[in-house]
XYZ file of C-alpha atoms in Angstrom:
712
model
C 0.000 0.000 0.000
C 1.809 3.181 -1.147
C -0.055 5.338 1.377
C 0.921 3.045 4.252
C 4.530 3.094 3.093
C 4.512 6.887 2.936
C 3.140 7.114 6.479
C 5.792 4.678 7.693
C 8.536 6.824 6.173
C 7.191 9.954 7.844
C 6.797 8.297 11.260
C 10.403 7.099 11.214
C 11.809 10.305 9.747
C 12.937 8.446 6.618
C 13.059 9.849 3.093
C 14.411 8.354 -0.125
C 17.554 10.137 -1.287
C 17.532 11.089 -4.996
C 19.999 9.186 -7.167
C 22.058 12.241 -8.164
C 22.551 13.124 -4.483
C 23.603 9.568 -3.647
C 26.068 9.587 -6.554
C 27.634 12.863 -5.452
C 28.020 11.706 -1.844
C 29.492 8.363 -2.936
C 31.937 10.025 -5.336
C 33.027 12.596 -2.766
C 33.561 9.980 -0.050
C 35.653 7.721 -2.277
C 37.666 10.680 -3.532
C 38.598 11.730 0.012
C 39.382 8.125 0.973
C 41.650 7.503 -2.032
C 43.347 10.890 -1.600
C 44.285 9.919 1.957
C 45.333 6.379 1.128
C 47.108 6.580 -2.231
C 48.689 10.035 -2.495
C 47.740 9.974 -6.186
C 47.161 13.348 -7.799
C 43.660 14.602 -6.953
C 42.818 15.612 -10.524
C 43.511 12.073 -11.753
C 41.349 10.555 -9.030
C 38.510 12.987 -9.790
C 38.582 12.101 -13.476
C 38.520 8.406 -12.594
C 35.699 8.563 -10.050
C 33.412 10.908 -12.011
C 32.930 8.526 -14.942
C 35.274 10.715 -16.971
C 32.686 13.500 -17.228
C 35.223 16.207 -16.542
C 37.742 14.834 -19.039
C 37.500 13.356 -22.501
C 39.228 10.249 -21.225
C 39.932 8.538 -17.940
C 43.266 9.496 -16.423
C 46.064 7.048 -17.182
C 47.550 5.303 -14.138
C 50.840 3.456 -13.996
C 51.019 -0.102 -12.660
C 52.093 0.980 -9.196
C 49.162 3.391 -8.930
C 46.753 0.715 -10.158
C 47.985 -1.737 -7.526
C 47.678 0.983 -4.917
C 44.049 1.679 -5.846
C 43.249 -2.051 -5.977
C 44.777 -2.667 -2.551
C 42.921 0.212 -0.902
C 39.577 -0.698 -2.462
C 40.001 -4.297 -1.391
C 40.467 -3.350 2.257
C 37.952 -0.471 2.413
C 35.091 -0.816 4.905
C 31.893 1.192 4.435
C 28.929 1.512 6.786
C 25.483 3.049 6.379
C 24.120 3.267 9.956
C 20.530 3.847 8.779
C 20.570 2.046 5.447
C 16.858 2.093 4.626
C 16.402 0.610 1.161
C 20.163 0.360 0.607
C 20.693 3.310 -1.763
C 24.099 4.224 -0.355
C 25.555 0.699 0.004
C 24.483 -0.116 -3.559
C 25.774 3.235 -4.794
C 29.138 2.448 -3.200
C 29.159 -1.034 -4.702
C 28.462 0.247 -8.207
C 31.073 2.999 -8.067
C 33.805 0.732 -6.687
C 33.083 -1.799 -9.437
C 33.279 0.968 -12.036
C 36.672 2.099 -10.712
C 37.928 -1.496 -10.815
C 36.764 -1.824 -14.400
C 38.770 1.247 -15.338
C 42.058 0.517 -13.559
C 41.975 -3.270 -13.955
C 39.887 -4.132 -17.070
C 40.832 -7.810 -17.200
C 40.467 -8.167 -13.384
C 43.831 -9.923 -13.003
C 44.944 -7.697 -10.125
C 41.584 -7.902 -8.413
C 41.324 -11.676 -8.852
C 44.676 -12.136 -7.116
C 43.500 -10.046 -4.157
C 40.030 -11.552 -4.008
C 41.302 -15.148 -3.810
C 44.073 -14.581 -1.247
C 42.191 -15.278 1.982
C 38.880 -16.898 1.124
C 37.458 -20.341 1.702
C 38.347 -23.109 -0.755
C 34.733 -23.259 -1.877
C 34.557 -19.524 -2.612
C 37.930 -19.605 -4.366
C 36.630 -22.300 -6.716
C 33.580 -20.183 -7.489
C 35.795 -17.181 -8.243
C 37.960 -19.274 -10.569
C 34.902 -20.609 -12.354
C 33.475 -17.110 -12.873
C 36.854 -15.706 -13.900
C 37.307 -18.372 -16.552
C 33.764 -17.747 -17.784
C 34.461 -14.033 -18.123
C 32.024 -12.982 -15.367
C 34.458 -10.395 -14.063
C 31.906 -8.019 -12.539
C 30.413 -10.912 -10.588
C 33.792 -11.478 -8.925
C 34.220 -7.783 -8.288
C 30.772 -7.355 -6.774
C 30.833 -10.479 -4.648
C 34.182 -9.668 -3.056
C 33.189 -6.019 -2.448
C 29.949 -7.157 -0.789
C 31.857 -9.665 1.317
C 34.666 -7.381 2.463
C 33.467 -3.809 2.285
C 29.707 -3.193 2.450
C 27.822 -3.048 5.757
C 24.434 -1.675 6.726
C 22.242 -1.284 9.792
C 18.626 -0.263 10.128
C 16.219 -0.408 13.030
C 13.485 -1.692 10.697
C 13.831 -5.373 9.672
C 11.999 -4.753 6.378
C 14.616 -2.162 5.395
C 17.377 -4.706 6.019
C 15.578 -7.237 3.843
C 15.269 -4.720 1.005
C 18.978 -3.854 1.228
C 19.907 -7.524 1.059
C 17.575 -8.023 -1.900
C 19.214 -5.178 -3.802
C 22.612 -6.809 -3.270
C 21.230 -10.099 -4.537
C 19.811 -8.448 -7.642
C 23.100 -6.664 -8.344
C 24.783 -10.096 -8.462
C 22.083 -11.875 -10.437
C 22.371 -9.460 -13.365
C 26.038 -10.454 -13.744
C 25.244 -14.159 -14.191
C 25.701 -15.888 -17.550
C 22.853 -18.359 -17.997
C 23.829 -21.780 -19.361
C 20.978 -24.266 -19.719
C 23.402 -27.178 -19.864
C 24.793 -26.610 -16.381
C 23.262 -27.291 -12.980
C 20.932 -24.500 -11.880
C 21.484 -23.078 -15.406
C 24.969 -22.014 -14.333
C 23.644 -19.508 -11.778
C 25.433 -19.430 -8.435
C 23.482 -19.639 -5.185
C 23.182 -16.249 -3.531
C 25.548 -15.359 -0.656
C 24.316 -15.235 2.923
C 24.133 -11.607 4.066
C 23.212 -12.143 7.728
C 26.467 -10.483 8.800
C 26.348 -7.752 6.154
C 23.002 -6.057 6.837
C 21.687 -6.221 10.388
C 18.539 -4.928 12.053
C 19.583 -3.050 15.177
C 19.526 0.343 16.892
C 22.827 1.726 15.682
C 22.800 4.568 18.244
C 23.005 2.345 21.314
C 26.260 0.551 22.095
C 26.492 -2.858 23.718
C 28.707 -1.246 26.332
C 31.811 0.880 26.508
C 35.013 -0.595 25.105
C 36.591 -1.461 28.460
C 33.639 -3.507 29.608
C 33.151 -5.127 26.229
C 36.779 -6.265 26.185
C 36.039 -8.439 29.215
C 34.028 -10.673 26.910
C 36.654 -10.958 24.223
C 38.649 -14.151 24.034
C 41.129 -13.738 21.188
C 40.812 -17.289 19.889
C 37.051 -17.281 20.125
C 36.763 -13.913 18.364
C 39.011 -15.282 15.618
C 36.740 -18.310 15.281
C 33.653 -16.083 15.038
C 35.287 -14.251 12.122
C 36.069 -17.547 10.391
C 32.460 -18.636 10.824
C 31.205 -15.365 9.320
C 33.481 -15.729 6.288
C 32.588 -19.376 5.714
C 28.890 -18.770 6.239
C 28.874 -15.942 3.652
C 29.792 -18.243 0.753
C 28.241 -21.590 1.573
C 25.090 -22.984 0.041
C 25.348 -26.351 1.799
C 22.307 -26.508 4.072
C 23.886 -28.909 6.547
C 27.024 -26.780 6.771
C 24.924 -23.657 7.283
C 23.139 -25.314 10.197
C 26.431 -26.391 11.721
C 27.921 -22.905 11.369
C 24.856 -21.257 12.878
C 24.953 -23.680 15.793
C 28.677 -23.170 16.366
C 28.375 -19.381 16.220
C 25.671 -19.468 18.888
C 27.711 -21.866 21.031
C 30.830 -19.675 20.917
C 28.771 -16.570 21.598
C 27.048 -18.193 24.566
C 30.285 -19.604 25.972
C 31.896 -16.150 25.961
C 28.828 -14.705 27.634
C 28.790 -17.299 30.390
C 32.505 -16.865 31.074
C 31.974 -13.172 31.658
C 28.952 -13.694 33.864
C 30.800 -16.302 35.960
C 33.910 -14.133 36.231
C 32.212 -10.894 37.175
C 29.199 -12.366 38.939
C 26.137 -10.235 39.525
C 27.798 -6.918 38.772
C 27.917 -7.626 35.056
C 25.507 -10.465 34.365
C 22.553 -8.143 33.794
C 24.497 -6.028 31.318
C 25.628 -8.962 29.225
C 22.289 -10.693 29.045
C 21.746 -8.367 26.080
C 24.249 -10.416 24.117
C 22.109 -13.524 24.183
C 19.186 -11.480 22.822
C 21.025 -10.923 19.543
C 19.769 -13.404 16.964
C 21.892 -12.802 13.854
C 20.167 -15.478 11.763
C 16.659 -14.112 12.252
C 14.838 -10.981 11.116
C 14.394 -9.664 14.643
C 15.695 -6.201 15.487
C 18.176 -5.743 18.333
C 18.092 -2.702 20.607
C 21.883 -2.214 20.511
C 24.732 -2.397 18.035
C 28.377 -3.431 18.215
C 30.531 -3.540 15.041
C 32.980 -6.134 16.405
C 30.385 -8.682 17.478
C 28.012 -8.177 14.600
C 30.361 -7.452 11.677
C 33.782 -8.473 12.923
C 34.975 -4.860 12.499
C 37.110 -3.979 15.497
C 39.061 -0.872 14.489
C 36.346 1.198 12.837
C 35.169 1.899 9.285
C 36.901 3.843 6.536
C 33.677 5.509 5.396
C 30.364 6.133 7.164
C 27.745 7.408 4.745
C 23.999 7.854 4.667
C 20.821 9.807 5.188
C 19.956 9.311 8.873
C 16.374 9.864 10.027
C 15.074 13.267 11.114
C 12.981 12.917 14.290
C 12.663 15.499 17.058
C 13.867 13.986 20.328
C 10.957 15.542 22.233
C 8.423 13.796 19.991
C 6.334 11.061 21.638
C 7.208 7.554 20.487
C 3.507 6.957 19.818
C 0.200 8.789 20.080
C -0.674 6.994 23.319
C 2.675 7.250 25.071
C 4.264 9.903 27.258
C 7.719 8.488 26.486
C 9.764 10.698 24.180
C 12.016 9.543 21.345
C 15.014 11.006 23.139
C 14.365 9.273 26.464
C 16.226 6.116 25.461
C 19.363 8.138 24.603
C 19.598 10.344 27.725
C 22.037 7.988 29.462
C 24.085 7.126 26.361
C 26.638 9.905 27.013
C 26.108 11.665 23.701
C 27.893 15.036 23.746
C 25.465 16.332 21.107
C 22.280 15.403 23.000
C 19.768 18.143 23.787
C 16.129 17.582 24.696
C 14.992 19.927 21.928
C 17.363 18.388 19.377
C 16.927 15.930 16.552
C 18.012 12.316 16.285
C 20.219 13.015 13.258
C 22.570 14.957 15.590
C 23.214 11.739 17.506
C 23.894 9.905 14.236
C 26.659 12.383 13.441
C 28.343 11.656 16.765
C 27.800 7.904 16.480
C 29.165 7.948 12.933
C 32.278 9.694 14.230
C 32.716 7.000 16.899
C 32.452 4.256 14.271
C 35.186 5.717 12.043
C 38.852 4.836 11.945
C 41.295 7.694 12.456
C 41.261 9.741 9.233
C 38.027 7.991 8.242
C 35.429 9.913 6.212
C 31.808 10.620 7.185
C 29.317 11.877 4.582
C 25.730 12.604 5.643
C 22.785 14.446 4.161
C 20.572 15.834 6.940
C 18.388 18.750 7.869
C 20.454 21.947 7.809
C 18.910 23.346 10.996
C 21.936 22.334 13.053
C 23.916 25.078 11.256
C 21.956 27.848 12.994
C 19.416 26.445 15.465
C 19.962 26.651 19.200
C 19.844 22.874 19.553
C 22.639 22.621 16.984
C 25.149 24.466 19.174
C 26.388 21.282 20.817
C 26.733 19.597 17.428
C 28.653 22.550 16.009
C 30.932 22.426 19.051
C 31.446 18.699 18.509
C 32.422 19.234 14.877
C 34.843 22.038 15.761
C 36.581 20.134 18.551
C 36.630 16.614 17.114
C 36.464 16.666 13.324
C 37.999 18.217 10.244
C 35.020 19.480 8.193
C 36.072 19.024 4.567
C 32.984 20.093 2.636
C 29.620 21.681 3.409
C 26.999 21.969 0.670
C 23.869 23.785 1.841
C 20.736 23.383 -0.283
C 18.983 26.174 1.633
C 15.380 26.332 0.456
C 15.941 24.022 -2.525
C 13.671 20.989 -2.383
C 15.693 17.759 -2.417
C 13.266 15.092 -1.188
C 10.040 14.638 -3.132
C 8.097 13.685 0.007
C 9.572 16.208 2.459
C 9.859 19.977 2.720
C 12.860 19.847 5.053
C 15.839 22.010 4.063
C 19.011 19.929 3.902
C 22.761 20.033 3.562
C 25.570 17.591 2.853
C 28.478 17.556 5.291
C 31.708 15.627 4.777
C 34.179 15.465 7.644
C 37.364 13.599 8.394
C 38.101 12.050 11.785
C 41.066 14.318 12.368
C 42.019 17.686 13.822
C 40.055 20.657 12.471
C 42.250 22.416 9.905
C 39.823 25.342 9.494
C 39.571 25.021 5.713
C 36.109 23.829 4.767
C 35.054 23.909 1.117
C 31.594 25.452 1.371
C 28.895 26.143 -1.180
C 25.231 27.151 -1.406
C 23.334 25.143 -4.016
C 20.952 26.599 -6.561
C 17.969 24.971 -8.217
C 19.824 24.011 -11.394
C 22.881 22.338 -9.902
C 21.699 18.892 -8.814
C 22.506 17.071 -12.048
C 26.160 18.074 -11.903
C 26.910 18.810 -8.278
C 30.632 18.124 -8.398
C 31.200 20.707 -11.154
C 28.909 23.229 -9.452
C 30.736 22.918 -6.128
C 34.119 23.248 -7.798
C 33.060 26.418 -9.610
C 31.079 28.096 -6.826
C 32.653 27.046 -3.536
C 34.605 29.173 -1.105
C 36.864 28.268 1.812
C 35.325 28.860 5.243
C 36.883 28.521 8.660
C 34.316 27.028 11.001
C 36.079 27.177 14.344
C 33.446 28.121 16.930
C 29.897 27.311 18.023
C 28.335 30.365 16.390
C 25.975 29.891 13.458
C 27.670 28.198 10.528
C 26.990 30.569 7.648
C 28.570 30.106 4.221
C 30.071 33.449 3.272
C 32.089 34.826 0.371
C 35.270 36.777 1.065
C 33.462 40.120 0.995
C 30.635 38.741 3.147
C 33.172 37.551 5.702
C 34.644 41.079 5.718
C 31.187 42.558 6.295
C 30.439 40.218 9.192
C 33.803 40.921 10.809
C 33.142 44.665 10.704
C 29.624 44.318 12.067
C 30.855 42.298 15.028
C 33.855 44.584 15.574
C 31.856 47.820 15.640
C 28.630 46.458 17.094
C 27.442 45.067 20.424
C 25.022 42.085 20.446
C 21.481 43.100 21.313
C 21.544 40.728 24.312
C 24.166 43.006 25.892
C 21.992 46.145 25.633
C 19.971 45.239 28.731
C 16.781 44.211 26.966
C 14.326 41.354 27.369
C 12.204 39.728 24.664
C 8.937 37.943 25.383
C 5.974 36.589 23.513
C 2.489 38.071 23.600
C -0.544 36.627 25.346
C -1.613 33.038 24.646
C -5.294 32.914 25.522
C -5.874 29.305 24.507
C -9.172 30.379 22.920
C -9.140 33.746 21.142
C -12.818 33.571 20.198
C -13.713 34.146 23.851
C -10.980 36.475 25.061
C -10.395 38.734 22.054
C -13.419 40.866 21.234
C -14.290 43.619 18.764
C -15.224 47.176 19.640
C -18.954 46.511 19.468
C -18.696 43.722 22.051
C -16.469 45.918 24.255
C -19.089 48.664 24.272
C -21.834 46.125 24.957
C -19.994 44.680 27.999
C -19.217 48.129 29.426
C -22.802 49.244 28.916
C -23.999 46.171 30.830
C -21.428 46.695 33.603
C -19.157 49.774 33.550
C -16.674 47.922 35.762
C -15.884 45.688 32.766
C -13.683 48.488 31.396
C -11.153 47.773 34.155
C -9.975 44.536 32.498
C -10.513 45.217 28.799
C -7.362 46.307 26.982
C -6.630 47.207 23.329
C -4.564 44.470 21.664
C -2.295 44.327 18.611
C -1.684 41.233 16.524
C 1.516 40.657 14.591
C -0.183 41.630 11.339
C -1.266 44.975 12.827
C 2.294 46.189 13.452
C 3.999 48.299 10.797
C 7.306 50.112 10.503
C 7.235 52.795 13.235
C 3.480 52.373 13.601
C 0.422 50.136 13.587
C -3.015 49.660 12.091
C -5.414 49.147 14.973
C -8.069 46.559 14.106
C -10.336 47.649 17.017
C -9.715 44.413 18.872
C -9.552 44.112 22.642
C -8.387 41.598 25.226
C -10.462 40.470 28.183
C -7.590 40.447 30.669
C -8.784 37.997 33.320
C -5.162 37.457 34.269
C -3.920 34.821 36.688
C -1.995 37.203 38.931
C 1.723 37.346 39.706
C 2.648 35.550 42.935
C 6.112 37.111 43.172
C 4.498 40.577 43.272
C 1.546 39.595 45.476
C -0.831 40.409 42.636
C -3.932 38.188 42.985
C -5.738 36.592 40.028
C -8.787 38.326 38.591
C -12.004 36.945 40.075
C -14.434 36.867 37.169
C -17.362 36.985 39.598
C -16.464 40.631 40.178
C -17.298 41.277 36.514
C -20.740 39.744 35.872
C -21.101 40.943 32.265
C -17.739 39.493 31.310
C -18.534 36.248 33.154
C -21.787 35.925 31.233
C -19.881 36.441 27.980
C -17.248 33.820 28.867
C -19.897 31.359 30.044
C -20.996 31.022 26.421
C -17.618 29.363 25.742
C -17.241 27.583 29.081
C -16.727 24.058 27.761
C -14.000 25.201 25.343
C -12.368 27.277 28.073
C -12.373 24.308 30.397
C -10.766 22.001 27.802
C -7.957 24.372 26.782
C -4.418 23.884 28.074
C -3.496 27.567 28.324
C -5.546 28.534 31.372
C -5.093 29.763 34.912
C -6.608 28.640 38.221
C -10.103 28.650 36.708
C -11.280 28.236 33.110
C -12.014 31.978 33.151
C -8.405 32.963 33.833
C -5.591 33.418 31.363
C -2.396 31.410 31.831
C 0.399 32.579 34.142
C 2.541 35.385 32.745
C 5.343 36.633 35.004
C 6.166 39.538 32.684
C 2.558 40.794 32.486
C 3.583 44.166 33.961
C 5.690 44.819 30.845
C 2.534 45.104 28.746
C 1.735 48.437 30.387
C 5.233 49.875 29.910
C 7.156 51.364 27.041
C 8.098 48.508 24.734
C 9.035 47.677 21.176
C 6.369 45.519 19.554
C 7.041 43.398 16.474
C 5.843 40.436 14.464
C 8.184 37.439 14.358
C 7.693 36.598 10.654
C 7.972 39.519 8.219
C 9.251 40.493 4.776
C 10.506 43.920 5.824
C 11.480 45.562 9.138
C 8.329 46.270 11.180
C 9.061 47.493 14.697
C 6.825 49.872 16.655
C 7.629 51.711 19.901
C 4.567 51.574 22.116
C 4.317 53.825 25.186
C 2.281 51.255 27.091
C -1.075 51.624 25.370
C -1.416 48.188 23.750
C -1.274 44.589 24.896
C 0.412 42.061 22.567
C -1.443 39.064 21.134
C 0.426 35.727 20.783
C 1.692 36.533 17.283
C 3.301 39.722 18.626
C 6.601 39.896 20.502
C 7.727 42.634 22.859
C 11.147 44.022 23.757
C 11.555 45.848 27.035
C 14.548 47.478 28.699
C 16.804 50.461 28.039
C 17.507 52.550 24.931
C 14.334 51.414 23.185
C 13.831 54.656 21.265
C 17.129 54.292 19.393
C 16.980 50.498 19.161
C 13.690 50.763 17.265
C 15.454 52.970 14.698
C 18.243 50.440 14.239
C 15.883 47.513 13.951
C 13.724 49.353 11.419
C 16.673 50.172 9.179
C 17.072 48.266 5.916
C 20.742 47.707 6.582
C 20.108 45.992 9.948
C 17.284 43.969 8.400
C 19.617 42.593 5.720
C 22.440 42.068 8.193
C 20.138 40.019 10.389
C 18.732 38.036 7.486
C 22.143 37.276 6.019
C 24.161 36.449 9.104
C 21.953 35.777 12.124
C 18.425 34.752 11.140
C 18.972 30.998 11.033
C 17.617 30.763 7.481
C 15.330 32.957 5.440
C 11.675 32.467 4.576
C 11.452 32.507 0.812
C 13.260 35.177 -1.162
C 12.400 38.115 1.104
C 11.033 36.763 4.365
C 12.745 36.512 7.721
C 11.871 35.144 11.144
C 12.962 37.177 14.146
C 13.434 34.246 16.512
C 14.421 35.460 19.966
C 17.695 33.530 20.271
C 18.837 34.811 16.872
C 17.687 38.416 17.242
C 19.584 38.763 20.520
C 22.814 38.032 18.602
C 22.344 40.952 16.194
C 25.189 43.485 16.755
C 23.861 47.024 17.251
C 26.396 49.748 16.317
C 28.191 51.403 19.226
C 27.378 55.066 19.997
C 24.339 55.121 17.741
C 22.217 56.317 20.665
C 24.403 59.428 21.014
C 23.982 60.337 17.356
C 20.249 59.698 17.498
C 19.633 61.777 20.603
C 21.729 64.613 19.196
C 20.258 64.837 15.727
C 16.967 62.979 15.489
C 13.843 61.846 17.216
C 12.254 58.499 16.554
C 8.886 60.304 16.483
C 9.797 61.761 13.087
C 11.186 58.586 11.595
C 8.296 58.263 9.177
C 9.913 61.114 7.295
C 11.770 59.559 4.352
C 14.661 61.981 4.583
C 15.255 61.216 8.227
C 14.985 57.473 7.579
C 17.676 57.835 4.913
C 19.892 59.893 7.230
C 19.573 57.314 10.002
C 20.396 54.566 7.504
C 23.576 56.378 6.497
C 24.609 56.929 10.124
C 24.310 53.187 10.806
C 26.387 52.369 7.732
C 29.095 54.806 8.908
C 29.160 53.292 12.397
C 29.627 49.798 10.943
C 32.320 51.305 8.661
C 30.868 49.537 5.616
C 32.059 50.437 2.132
C 29.713 51.142 -0.756
C 30.517 47.747 -2.288
C 29.776 46.019 1.007
C 26.449 47.806 1.346
C 25.508 46.781 -2.195
C 26.322 43.142 -1.403
C 24.103 43.249 1.686
C 21.146 44.919 0.031
C 21.160 42.411 -2.840
C 20.460 39.543 -0.433
């Protein structure tokens, strides 16, 4: 059922990665790997890996270089920790086979490597295929056996990945009706290649796990895996399965007996792993499950996007993130997303100098919850390439904005190739990145913004000559959440009716502005009012409003009583608004603004209006000059370009509190404003222009820099 499948993808945060994106990520990962391992000229490797698209012919390699490439591709290990339908493992398989075809057309070099340390049975099969000319079969089978690994928490995804591997082998078979089984080889056993497990949860830390490891027994487990992969003898398969379980259980019991009750509970998890079934395991260990002890050369994939504060089901209070709280993830935040944990886990699974390539949501670049992830990247990795798709749609079934990050498990060298994609670049990403990328130094936890050289100069000046808004002694808060506007927000006719019925009603009816009502330096009052049956402020000994003191208002609210009772945003009675500790600020001088706008729209209110939930307020000092800065075009574009955490369409911006507080306001602007201007006259175009020019001077921006800003 396609609809059921679509719902399953959404519930697990899974989306199919387009082929051109997979190809680019595969190519980039293999390029970085071969650059590190072979020391062959980068241009030659690029021409080889990119199917010769950038050159008329594939680069010519000498024999030593060919052997070098063959050796490194034979030993490469690649993991997709959330493999889904197997797009990345299969993409890796196909590209490695292509490279082998180019550097070793007759497969002599590869055949020698592939038959060095395999079972006698598998060696015979290789010889048979080699003599029959089925060279790609040999290439694919040995790559699948040695290099390709996948994990997914969903058993059906694992089955699909295995099936795709099977199909990739079947198409290389030469059918001969005169031979047994028409000359078609039995399929390999992929139980130790694709495994259903939770790749984010470890069996235990390395010190405790080592207590289980008997060198001879671990060696025997590896031999069983290798032999099991290539056998089609049913009796032998049963014997190998039985022996694997016996060795596994013996090692478990030894540990339990040695460390008694202190460890027996921990290691009972081992016996729950059933590698020859389709059951999913709630932990993952690469040594036990894959026989990979020292990490992978490449970790690649499209991990799921699921908010950690999301409930695991509609009927459960347990959150997705609850099971990872005690897993010691440095990147964990309650408001974060599960893909952040996959980045950290991928790093842990890499060898030193290994390469990770993920496509994920790009929110970590600017969002508050991404700060820990940015810090992790800066301190632990060498970010090699960052391709941000911004608002470009990549997944057909998702609107999420994404990026591709490639990092090396090494010290941060501060030289990241960075690029912002456009809508026409997907079919030739490698060329686009090469022609449009810049070098960025991402070395702190601030927002990761991809900037050109002149944009970097602009940002440096802004931060040198400005002071972040958070340091100007201001506070930002949201307007009133009534929980049911139909009852609490009334028009002028209803206001007059309530006051006529009971003049005392006027005491708790206040004019209110919505976000849409606020304009640049002003407002358009929609004649709407708030019934302010507030819930009091305990810290100031202000008691809640007793609606019984206002009979006309109570009669009005009684018409909505059932809805008021059911709402979450309420006070001590259904008639009261929710708690609001900053309620006093509504009656003071304040800047009012809408969070989502397409132009600067800030209004300095002297305390006349209350803010509705779509309105935000700023209180504190220097508000009369801050409103001039915030209403300037130059500050609007500065915020949108460098601090907004992503734009909304071509012109829109969202003034999220945590981002707005980072906006640098030019030093000494208040002195210039008080000396020469008054915000009261800022609707005058000439004065607006003069103020704009003063701000530009204080930031010390050149004409070229201003033009760059105003174009964005």
